[in-house]
Coordinates of C-alpha atoms in Angstrom, one line a residue:
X6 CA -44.9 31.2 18.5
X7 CA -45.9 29.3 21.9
X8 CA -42.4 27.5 21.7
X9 CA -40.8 30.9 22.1
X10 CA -43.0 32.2 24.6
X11 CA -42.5 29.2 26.8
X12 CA -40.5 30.0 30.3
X13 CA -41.0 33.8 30.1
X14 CA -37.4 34.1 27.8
X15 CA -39.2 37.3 26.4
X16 CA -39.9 38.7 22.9
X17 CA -37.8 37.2 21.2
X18 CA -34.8 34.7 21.9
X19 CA -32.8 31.9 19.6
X20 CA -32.3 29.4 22.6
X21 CA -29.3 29.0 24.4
X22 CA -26.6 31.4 24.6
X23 CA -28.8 33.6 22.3
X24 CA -29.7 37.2 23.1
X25 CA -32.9 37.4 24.8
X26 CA -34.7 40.8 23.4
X27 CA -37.5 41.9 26.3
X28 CA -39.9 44.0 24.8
X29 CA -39.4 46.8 27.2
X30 CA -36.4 47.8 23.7
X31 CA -40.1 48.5 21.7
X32 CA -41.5 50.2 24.3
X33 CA -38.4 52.6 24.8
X34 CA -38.2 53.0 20.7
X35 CA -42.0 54.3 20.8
X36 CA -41.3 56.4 23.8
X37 CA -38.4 57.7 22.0
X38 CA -40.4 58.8 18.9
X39 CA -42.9 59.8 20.6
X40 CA -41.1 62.5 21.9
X41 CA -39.5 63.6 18.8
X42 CA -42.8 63.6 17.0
X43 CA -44.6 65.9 19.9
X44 CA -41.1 68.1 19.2
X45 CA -41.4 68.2 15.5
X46 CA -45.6 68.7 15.5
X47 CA -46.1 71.3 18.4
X48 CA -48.7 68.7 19.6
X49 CA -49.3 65.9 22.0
X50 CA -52.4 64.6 20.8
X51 CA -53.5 62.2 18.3
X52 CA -52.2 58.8 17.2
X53 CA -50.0 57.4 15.1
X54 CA -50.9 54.3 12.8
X55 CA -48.4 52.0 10.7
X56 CA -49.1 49.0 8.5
X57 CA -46.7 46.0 9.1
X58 CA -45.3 44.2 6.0
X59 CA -47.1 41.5 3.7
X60 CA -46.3 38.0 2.2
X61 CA -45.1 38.3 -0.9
X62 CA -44.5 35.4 -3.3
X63 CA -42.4 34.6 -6.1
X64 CA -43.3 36.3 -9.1
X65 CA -46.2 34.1 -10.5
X66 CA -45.7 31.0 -8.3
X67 CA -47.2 30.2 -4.8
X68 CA -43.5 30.4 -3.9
X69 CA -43.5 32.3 -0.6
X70 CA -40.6 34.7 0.1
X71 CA -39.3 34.3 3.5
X72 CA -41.0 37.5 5.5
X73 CA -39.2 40.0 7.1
X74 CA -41.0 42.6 8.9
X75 CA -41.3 46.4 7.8
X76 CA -38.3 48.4 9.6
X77 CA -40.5 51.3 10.4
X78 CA -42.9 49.0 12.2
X79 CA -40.1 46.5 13.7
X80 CA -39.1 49.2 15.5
X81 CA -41.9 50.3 16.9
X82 CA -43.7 46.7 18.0
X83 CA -41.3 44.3 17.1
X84 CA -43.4 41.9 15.4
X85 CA -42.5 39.2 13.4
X86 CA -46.1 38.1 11.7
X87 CA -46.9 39.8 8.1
X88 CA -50.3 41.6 7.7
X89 CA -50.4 43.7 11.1
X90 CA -50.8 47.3 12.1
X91 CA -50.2 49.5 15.0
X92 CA -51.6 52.5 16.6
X93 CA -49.9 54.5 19.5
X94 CA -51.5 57.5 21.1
X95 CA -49.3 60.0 20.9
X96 CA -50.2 61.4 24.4
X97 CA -50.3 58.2 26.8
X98 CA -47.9 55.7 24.5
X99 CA -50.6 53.4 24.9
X100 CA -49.8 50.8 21.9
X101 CA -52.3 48.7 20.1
X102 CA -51.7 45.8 17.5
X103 CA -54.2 44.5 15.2
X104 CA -53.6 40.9 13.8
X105 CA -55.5 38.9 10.7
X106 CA -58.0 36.9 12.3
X107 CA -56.8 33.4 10.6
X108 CA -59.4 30.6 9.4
X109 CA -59.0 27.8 12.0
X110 CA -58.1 24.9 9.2
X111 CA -55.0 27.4 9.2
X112 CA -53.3 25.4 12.3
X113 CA -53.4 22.2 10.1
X114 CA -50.7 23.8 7.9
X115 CA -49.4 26.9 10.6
X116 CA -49.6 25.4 13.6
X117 CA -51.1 26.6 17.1
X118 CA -52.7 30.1 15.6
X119 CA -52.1 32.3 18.9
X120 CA -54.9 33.8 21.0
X121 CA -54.7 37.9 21.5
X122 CA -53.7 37.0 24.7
X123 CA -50.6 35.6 23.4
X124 CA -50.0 38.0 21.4
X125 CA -50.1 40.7 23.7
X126 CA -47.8 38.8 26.5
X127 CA -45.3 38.2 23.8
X128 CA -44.9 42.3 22.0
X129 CA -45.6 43.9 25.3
X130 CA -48.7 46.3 23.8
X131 CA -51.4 46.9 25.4
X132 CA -54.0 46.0 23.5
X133 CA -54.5 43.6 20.7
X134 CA -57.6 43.4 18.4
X135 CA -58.4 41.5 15.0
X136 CA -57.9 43.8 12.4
X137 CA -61.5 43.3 11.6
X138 CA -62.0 45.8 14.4
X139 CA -59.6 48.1 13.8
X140 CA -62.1 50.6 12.2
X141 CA -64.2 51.0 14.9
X142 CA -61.3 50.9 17.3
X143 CA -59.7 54.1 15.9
X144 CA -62.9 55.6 15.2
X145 CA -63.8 55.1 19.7
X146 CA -60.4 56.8 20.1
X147 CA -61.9 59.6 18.1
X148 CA -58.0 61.2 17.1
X149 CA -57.5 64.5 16.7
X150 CA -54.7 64.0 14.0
X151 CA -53.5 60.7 12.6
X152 CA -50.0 60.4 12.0
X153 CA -48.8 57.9 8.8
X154 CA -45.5 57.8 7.4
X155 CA -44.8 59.8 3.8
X156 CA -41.5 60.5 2.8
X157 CA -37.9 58.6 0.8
X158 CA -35.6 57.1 1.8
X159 CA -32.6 58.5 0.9
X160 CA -30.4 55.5 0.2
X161 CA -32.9 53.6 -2.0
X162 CA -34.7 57.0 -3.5
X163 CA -37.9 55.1 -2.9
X164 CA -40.8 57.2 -1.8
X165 CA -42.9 55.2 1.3
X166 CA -47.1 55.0 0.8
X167 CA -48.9 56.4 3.1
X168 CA -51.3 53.7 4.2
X169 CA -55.3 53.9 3.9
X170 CA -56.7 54.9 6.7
X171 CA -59.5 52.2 7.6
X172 CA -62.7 53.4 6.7
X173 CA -63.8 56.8 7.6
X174 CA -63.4 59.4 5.4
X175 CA -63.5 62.2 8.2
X176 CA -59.9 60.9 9.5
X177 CA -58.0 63.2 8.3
X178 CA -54.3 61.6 7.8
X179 CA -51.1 63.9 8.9
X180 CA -47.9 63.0 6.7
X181 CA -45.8 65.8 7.8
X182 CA -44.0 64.8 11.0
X183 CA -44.1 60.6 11.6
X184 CA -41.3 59.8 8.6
X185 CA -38.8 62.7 10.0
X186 CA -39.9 61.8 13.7
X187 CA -39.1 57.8 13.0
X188 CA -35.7 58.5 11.2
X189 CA -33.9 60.9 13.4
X190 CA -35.2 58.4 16.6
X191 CA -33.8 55.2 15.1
X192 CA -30.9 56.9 14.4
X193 CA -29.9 57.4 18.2
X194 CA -30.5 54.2 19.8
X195 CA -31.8 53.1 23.3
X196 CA -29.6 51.3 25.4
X197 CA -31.2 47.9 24.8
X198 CA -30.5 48.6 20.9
X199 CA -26.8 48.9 21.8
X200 CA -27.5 45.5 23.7
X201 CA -28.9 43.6 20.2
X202 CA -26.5 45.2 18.3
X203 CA -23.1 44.3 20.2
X204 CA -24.8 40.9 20.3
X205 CA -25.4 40.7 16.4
X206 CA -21.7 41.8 16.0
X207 CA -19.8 39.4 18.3
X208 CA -21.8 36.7 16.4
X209 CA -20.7 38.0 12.9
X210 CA -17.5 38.4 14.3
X211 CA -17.5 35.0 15.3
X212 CA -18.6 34.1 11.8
X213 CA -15.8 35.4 10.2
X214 CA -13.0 34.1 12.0
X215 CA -14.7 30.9 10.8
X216 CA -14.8 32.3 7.6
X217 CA -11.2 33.1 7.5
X218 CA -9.9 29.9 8.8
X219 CA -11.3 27.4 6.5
X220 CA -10.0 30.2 3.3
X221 CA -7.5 28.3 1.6
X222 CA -6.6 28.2 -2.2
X223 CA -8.8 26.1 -4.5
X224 CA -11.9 26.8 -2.5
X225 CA -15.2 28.5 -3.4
X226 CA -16.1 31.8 -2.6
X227 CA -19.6 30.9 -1.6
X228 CA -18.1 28.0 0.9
X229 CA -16.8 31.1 2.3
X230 CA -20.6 33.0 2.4
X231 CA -21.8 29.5 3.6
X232 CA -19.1 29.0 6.2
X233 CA -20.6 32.2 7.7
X234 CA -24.2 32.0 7.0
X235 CA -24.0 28.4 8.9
X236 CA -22.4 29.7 11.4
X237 CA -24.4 32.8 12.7
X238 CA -26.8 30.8 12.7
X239 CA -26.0 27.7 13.8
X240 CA -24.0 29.6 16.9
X241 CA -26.1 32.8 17.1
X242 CA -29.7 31.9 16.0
X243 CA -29.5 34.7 12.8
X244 CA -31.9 33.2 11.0
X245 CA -31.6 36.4 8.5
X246 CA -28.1 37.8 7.1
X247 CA -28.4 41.8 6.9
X248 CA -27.3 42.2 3.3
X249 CA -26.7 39.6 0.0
X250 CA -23.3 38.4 1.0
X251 CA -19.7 39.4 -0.4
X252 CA -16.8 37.0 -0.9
X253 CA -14.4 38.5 -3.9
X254 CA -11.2 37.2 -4.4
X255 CA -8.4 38.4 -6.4
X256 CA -9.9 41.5 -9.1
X257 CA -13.3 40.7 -8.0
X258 CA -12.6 42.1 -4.4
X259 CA -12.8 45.2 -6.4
X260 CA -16.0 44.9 -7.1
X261 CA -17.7 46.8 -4.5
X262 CA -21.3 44.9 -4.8
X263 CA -20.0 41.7 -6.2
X264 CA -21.8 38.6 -4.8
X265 CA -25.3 39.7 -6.5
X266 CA -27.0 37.1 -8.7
X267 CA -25.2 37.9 -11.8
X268 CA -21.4 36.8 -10.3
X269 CA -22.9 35.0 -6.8
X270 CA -19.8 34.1 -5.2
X271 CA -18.9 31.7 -7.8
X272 CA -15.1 32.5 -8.2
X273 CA -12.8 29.6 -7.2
X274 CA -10.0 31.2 -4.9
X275 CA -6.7 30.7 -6.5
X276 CA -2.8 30.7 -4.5
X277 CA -1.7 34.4 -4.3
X278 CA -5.3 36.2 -4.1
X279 CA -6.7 38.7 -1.5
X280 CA -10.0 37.8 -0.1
X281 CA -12.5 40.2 1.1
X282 CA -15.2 39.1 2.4
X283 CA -18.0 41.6 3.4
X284 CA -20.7 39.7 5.8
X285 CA -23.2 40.6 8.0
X286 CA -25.8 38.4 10.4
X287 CA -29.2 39.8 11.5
X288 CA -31.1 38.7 14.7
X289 CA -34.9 40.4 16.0
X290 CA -34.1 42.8 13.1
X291 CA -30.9 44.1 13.7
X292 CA -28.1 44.3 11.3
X293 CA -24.1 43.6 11.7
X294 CA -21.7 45.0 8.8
X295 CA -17.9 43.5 8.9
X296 CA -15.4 43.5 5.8
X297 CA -12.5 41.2 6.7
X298 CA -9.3 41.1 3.5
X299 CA -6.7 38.1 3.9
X300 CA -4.7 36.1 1.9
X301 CA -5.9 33.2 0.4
X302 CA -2.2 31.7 0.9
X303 CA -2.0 32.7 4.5
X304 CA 1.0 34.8 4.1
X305 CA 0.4 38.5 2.7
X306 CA 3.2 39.1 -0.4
X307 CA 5.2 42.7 0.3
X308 CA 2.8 44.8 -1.9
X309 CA -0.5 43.6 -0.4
X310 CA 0.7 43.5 2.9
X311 CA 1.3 47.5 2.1
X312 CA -2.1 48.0 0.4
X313 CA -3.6 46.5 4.0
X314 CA -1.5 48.6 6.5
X315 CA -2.6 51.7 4.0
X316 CA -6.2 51.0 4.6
X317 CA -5.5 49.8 8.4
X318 CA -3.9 53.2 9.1
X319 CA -7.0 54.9 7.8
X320 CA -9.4 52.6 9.9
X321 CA -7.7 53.1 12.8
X322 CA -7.2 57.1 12.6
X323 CA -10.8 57.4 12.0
X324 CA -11.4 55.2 15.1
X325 CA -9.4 57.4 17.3
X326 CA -10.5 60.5 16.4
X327 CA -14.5 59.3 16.2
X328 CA -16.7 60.8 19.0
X329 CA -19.8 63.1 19.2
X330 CA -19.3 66.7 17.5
X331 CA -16.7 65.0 14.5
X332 CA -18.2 65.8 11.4
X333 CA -18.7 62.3 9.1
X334 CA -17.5 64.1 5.9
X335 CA -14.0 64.9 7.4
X336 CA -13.6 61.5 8.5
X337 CA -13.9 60.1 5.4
X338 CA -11.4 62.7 3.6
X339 CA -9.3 61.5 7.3
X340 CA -9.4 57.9 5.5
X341 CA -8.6 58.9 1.9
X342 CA -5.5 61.3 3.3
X343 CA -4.1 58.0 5.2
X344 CA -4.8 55.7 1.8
X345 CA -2.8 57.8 -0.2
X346 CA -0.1 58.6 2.2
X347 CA 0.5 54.6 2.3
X348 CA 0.2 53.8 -1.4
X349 CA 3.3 56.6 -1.7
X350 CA 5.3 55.5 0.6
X351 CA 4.9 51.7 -1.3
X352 CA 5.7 53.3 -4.4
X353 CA 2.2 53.0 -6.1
X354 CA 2.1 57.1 -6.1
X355 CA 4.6 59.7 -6.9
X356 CA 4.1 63.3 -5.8
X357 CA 2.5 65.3 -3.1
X358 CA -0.4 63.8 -0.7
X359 CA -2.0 67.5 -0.5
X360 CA -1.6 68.1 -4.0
X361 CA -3.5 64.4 -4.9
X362 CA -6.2 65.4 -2.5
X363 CA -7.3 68.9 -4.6
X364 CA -7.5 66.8 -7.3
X365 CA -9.6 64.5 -5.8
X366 CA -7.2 61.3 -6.2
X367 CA -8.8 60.0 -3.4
X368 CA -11.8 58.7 -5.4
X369 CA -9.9 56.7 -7.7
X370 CA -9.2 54.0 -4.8
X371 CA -12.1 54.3 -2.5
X372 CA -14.9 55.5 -5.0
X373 CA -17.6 54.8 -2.0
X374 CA -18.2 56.5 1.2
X375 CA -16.3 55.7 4.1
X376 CA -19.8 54.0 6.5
X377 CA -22.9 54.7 7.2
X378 CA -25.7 54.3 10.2
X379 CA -26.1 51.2 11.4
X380 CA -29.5 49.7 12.6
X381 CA -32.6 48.0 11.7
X382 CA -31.4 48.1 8.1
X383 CA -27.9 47.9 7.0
X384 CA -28.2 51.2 5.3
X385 CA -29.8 53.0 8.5
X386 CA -32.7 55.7 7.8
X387 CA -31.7 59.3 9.3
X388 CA -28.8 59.9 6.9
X389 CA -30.1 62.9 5.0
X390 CA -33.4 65.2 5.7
X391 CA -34.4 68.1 7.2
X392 CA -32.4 69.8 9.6
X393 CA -29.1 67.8 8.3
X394 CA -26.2 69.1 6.1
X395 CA -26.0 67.8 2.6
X396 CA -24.8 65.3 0.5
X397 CA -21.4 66.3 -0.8
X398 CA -20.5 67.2 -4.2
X399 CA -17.1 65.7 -4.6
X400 CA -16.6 62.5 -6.6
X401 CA -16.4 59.8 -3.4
X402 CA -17.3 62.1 -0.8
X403 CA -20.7 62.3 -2.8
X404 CA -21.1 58.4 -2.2
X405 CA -21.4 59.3 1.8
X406 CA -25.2 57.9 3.2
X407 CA -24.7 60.7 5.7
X408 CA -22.9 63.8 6.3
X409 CA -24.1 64.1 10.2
X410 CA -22.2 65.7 12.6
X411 CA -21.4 62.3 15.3
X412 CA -23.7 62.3 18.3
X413 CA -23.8 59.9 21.2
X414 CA -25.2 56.7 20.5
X415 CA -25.2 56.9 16.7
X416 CA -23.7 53.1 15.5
X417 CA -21.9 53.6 12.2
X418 CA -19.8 51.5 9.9
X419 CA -16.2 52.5 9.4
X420 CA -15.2 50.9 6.2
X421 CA -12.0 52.7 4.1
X422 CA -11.7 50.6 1.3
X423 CA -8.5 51.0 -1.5
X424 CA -8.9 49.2 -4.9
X425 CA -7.4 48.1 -8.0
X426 CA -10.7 49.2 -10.2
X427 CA -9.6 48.5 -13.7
X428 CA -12.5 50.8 -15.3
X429 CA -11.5 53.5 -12.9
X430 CA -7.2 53.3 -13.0
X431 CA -7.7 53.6 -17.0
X432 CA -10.1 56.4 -16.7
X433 CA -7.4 57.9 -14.3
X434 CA -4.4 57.1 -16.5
X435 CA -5.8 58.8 -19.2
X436 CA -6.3 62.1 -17.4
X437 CA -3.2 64.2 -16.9
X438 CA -4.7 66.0 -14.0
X439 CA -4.5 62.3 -12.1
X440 CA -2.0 60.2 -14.3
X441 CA 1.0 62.7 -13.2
X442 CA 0.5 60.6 -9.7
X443 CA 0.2 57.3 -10.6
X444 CA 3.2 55.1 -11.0
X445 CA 1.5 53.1 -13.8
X446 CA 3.7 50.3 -14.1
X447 CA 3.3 49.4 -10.4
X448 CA -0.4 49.7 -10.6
X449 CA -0.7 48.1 -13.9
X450 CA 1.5 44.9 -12.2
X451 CA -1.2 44.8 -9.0
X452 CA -4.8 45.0 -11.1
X453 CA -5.6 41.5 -10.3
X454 CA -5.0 42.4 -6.3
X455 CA -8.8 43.7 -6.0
X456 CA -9.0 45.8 -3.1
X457 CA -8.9 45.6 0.5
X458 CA -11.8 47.0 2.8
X459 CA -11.9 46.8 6.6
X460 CA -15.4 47.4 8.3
X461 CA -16.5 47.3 12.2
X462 CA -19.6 48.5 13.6
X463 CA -18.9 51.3 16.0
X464 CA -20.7 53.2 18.9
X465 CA -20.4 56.8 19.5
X466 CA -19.9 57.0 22.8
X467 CA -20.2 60.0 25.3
X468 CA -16.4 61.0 24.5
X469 CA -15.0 58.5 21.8
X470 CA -16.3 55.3 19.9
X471 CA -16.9 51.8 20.8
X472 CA -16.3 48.9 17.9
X473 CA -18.4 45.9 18.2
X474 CA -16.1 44.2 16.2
X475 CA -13.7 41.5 17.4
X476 CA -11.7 40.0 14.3
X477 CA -8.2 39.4 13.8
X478 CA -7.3 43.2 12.0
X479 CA -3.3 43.4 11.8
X480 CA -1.0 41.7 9.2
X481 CA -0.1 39.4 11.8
X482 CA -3.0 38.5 13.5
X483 CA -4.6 37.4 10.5
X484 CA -1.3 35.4 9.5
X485 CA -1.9 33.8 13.1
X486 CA -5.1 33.0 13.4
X487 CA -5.0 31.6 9.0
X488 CA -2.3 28.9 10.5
X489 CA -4.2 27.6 13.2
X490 CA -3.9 30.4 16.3
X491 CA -6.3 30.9 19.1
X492 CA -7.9 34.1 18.3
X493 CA -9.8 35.7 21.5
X494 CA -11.8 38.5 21.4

């Protein structure tokens, strides 16, 4: 920790040409909850208290997992050790993080253990105690309420524990407000959250231009993931990626979680196949999410080069018409209209665009929503709760991680996606309603294309949208930059 500390570069910082995050971006997060919490409770007193993530090993083995803090509490203190908490008065903002109090032998194997002075000079609190304290601590404050988070998230389904409070059976613990309070502030973020997160996306844009340029026939998929991972971090200090990386080439690009340990980027990419590669770096917590398609080849055939400009038209609509007030759920029926529209025009569909949309067509080429929030985690908290509409119905729309109306300073993915899903093109063949649209031998003659998905990470401005995302996106950029162009941001 000292090394970092070193010349006042500020919480947290990856060395030169790295972002340097000051903590003043925690203390605006707490004062921005804060405020929401006081709205959502009616009152201004009390504290809230968090636990920080543990170490956890490797199923039976002294294997250590590498940690990763707690989003809830990386966004309030910004910490990076395990085994913390945090209390904030609700009234004054006044922060204060407990740490272990670590066996000195421990520097033989961890290095310099950092004073509580350190500590707080680092995270920006002020106050920090051993957690051995912390009882008596929260019991001099004497709160009138304590505020813990209780709730699920609503991408996972998981339901969060309310931590114990330490000691005292007379504390009473409050679940009602923190959860809703946390999720609706981290989904609006403070100016020096934009900051980190353009920073996070230029390196991951960076990442996979690399990516793309050393894509050639005969080549792994995972020298793809690696080409990245290296990179970002390497380049951009991202220690972290944001999400298990995707690299699927040919039928496995229509996969839409392929890369998991079951099919890990293992394919070797063969003359004639689209490559999507879905990769994302994270750096002091915060995620990037970018989907780049290209031909392994360099050269898009006629057919894919259709499929693209299909899903580029959507991407690009959606784009334009982003900005506060634009309900998400039309934007992604925006994207599927656009799809369709360009797979008729190429021949894949017969019929009228309107007529496929009632009957849902949509769904059979992008079967997932069209983004999501963008933050701390790659799925974002603050998609669905109290106070918000709800999830759709629809087949597709029904895969949507929000259904918010756009406000300023939301980040978002856009990601229209169109694949060649063998399980769902048969399923859709053998349905009159759907099969009446399909020209089958055209579809049945592209299977092995996959799919093609383009993602930024996009801003909602005061009266439009900002992508973070600087890749090569047209047929001829990426045809360019895949035979040795200069590609600037």
């Amino acid at each position: 920790m000292a090394a970092l500390h070193e010349g006042s570069h500020g919480l947290f910082w990856r060395g030169e040409g790295t972002f340097k995050v000051p903590a003043a971006l925690h203390r605006a997060n707490r004062a921005q909850a804060l405020r929401r919490l006081r709205e959502l409770c009616g009152a201004g007193d009390g504290i809230v208290f968090v636990r920080g993530g543990r170490d956890r090993g490797r199923h039976s083995t002294d294997h250590e997992h590498l940690f990763r803090q707690e989003s809830f509490f990386h966004y309030l203190f910004g910490v990076e050790e395990s085994e913390c908490f945090g209390v904030v008065d609700v009234a004054t903002g006044k922060a204060t993080l407990f740490v272990p109090k670590l066996p000195e032998e421990h520097a033989v194997w961890l290095g310099n253990i950092p004073t509580l002075e350190v500590f707080k000079d680092k995270y920006g609190v002020d106050e920090v105690c051993f957690e051995d304290a912390m009882e008596a601590e929260i019991q001099r404050m004497k709160p009138a309420r304590v505020h813990v988070l209780s709730g699920r998230n609503t991408d996972s389904n998981l339901e969060i524990v309310p931590p114990q409070l330490p000691g005292a059976a007379e504390l009473a613990a409050e679940t009602a407000f923190l959860h809703r309070a946390l999720c609706e502030s981290r989904s609006i973020k403070t100016e020096l959250e934009v900051e980190a997160m353009r920073y996070v996306s230029r390196v991951s844009s960076d990442a996979h231009v690399a990516a793309m340029r050393m894509c050639k026939p005969g080549a792994m998929e995972y020298q793809l993931e690696s080409t990245f991972l290296h990179h970002a971090y390497f380049h951009g200090g991202c220690r972290f990626s944001s999400y298990t990386s995707i690299v699927g080439s040919g039928e496995h690009g229509a996969f839409l979680h392929y890369g998991h340990s079951g099919a890990p980027n293992a394919g070797q990419i063969k003359e004639g196949d689209l490559v999507l590669c879905d990769m994302g770096a994270e750096y002091h917590g915060y995620a990037a999410d970018i989907t780049c398609t290209y031909p392994a080849s360099g050269r898009f055939t006629p057919d894919q080069a259709a499929v693209y400009n299909a899903v580029l038209d959507a991407h690009q609509s959606v784009l334009s018409t982003l900005k506060p007030g634009v309900s998400w759920p039309e934007m992604h029926a925006l994207a599927e209209k656009k799809i369709l529209t360009g797979l008729l025009a190429a021949g894949f569909l017969q019929g009228d665009v309107q007529e496929m949309l009632a009957d849902n067509l949509g769904a059979t080429f992008m079967p997932h929503g069209m983004g999501h929030l963008l933050g701390i985690d790659t799925h974002d908290v603050g998609g669905y709760g109290e106070g918000f509409p709800e999830r759709p119905s629809r087949a597709g729309a029904n895969r949507l991680r929000t259904a918010r109306v756009m406000e300023e300073n939301m980040m978002v993915t856009v990601e229209p996606g169109c694949y060649f899903s063998a399980y769902l093109l048969d399923k859709a063949f053998d349905d009159p309603a759907l099969s009446k649209y399909l020209n089958k031998d055209k579809i049945s003659a592209n299977l092995k294309m996959g799919g093609v998905r383009l993602e930024d990470n996009v801003l909602i401005t005061k009266d439009g949208c900002e992508s973070f995302t600087k890749v090569p996106r047209t047929v001829n950029e990426i045809e360019a930059v895949m035979a040795g162009a200069e590609w600037t941001r």
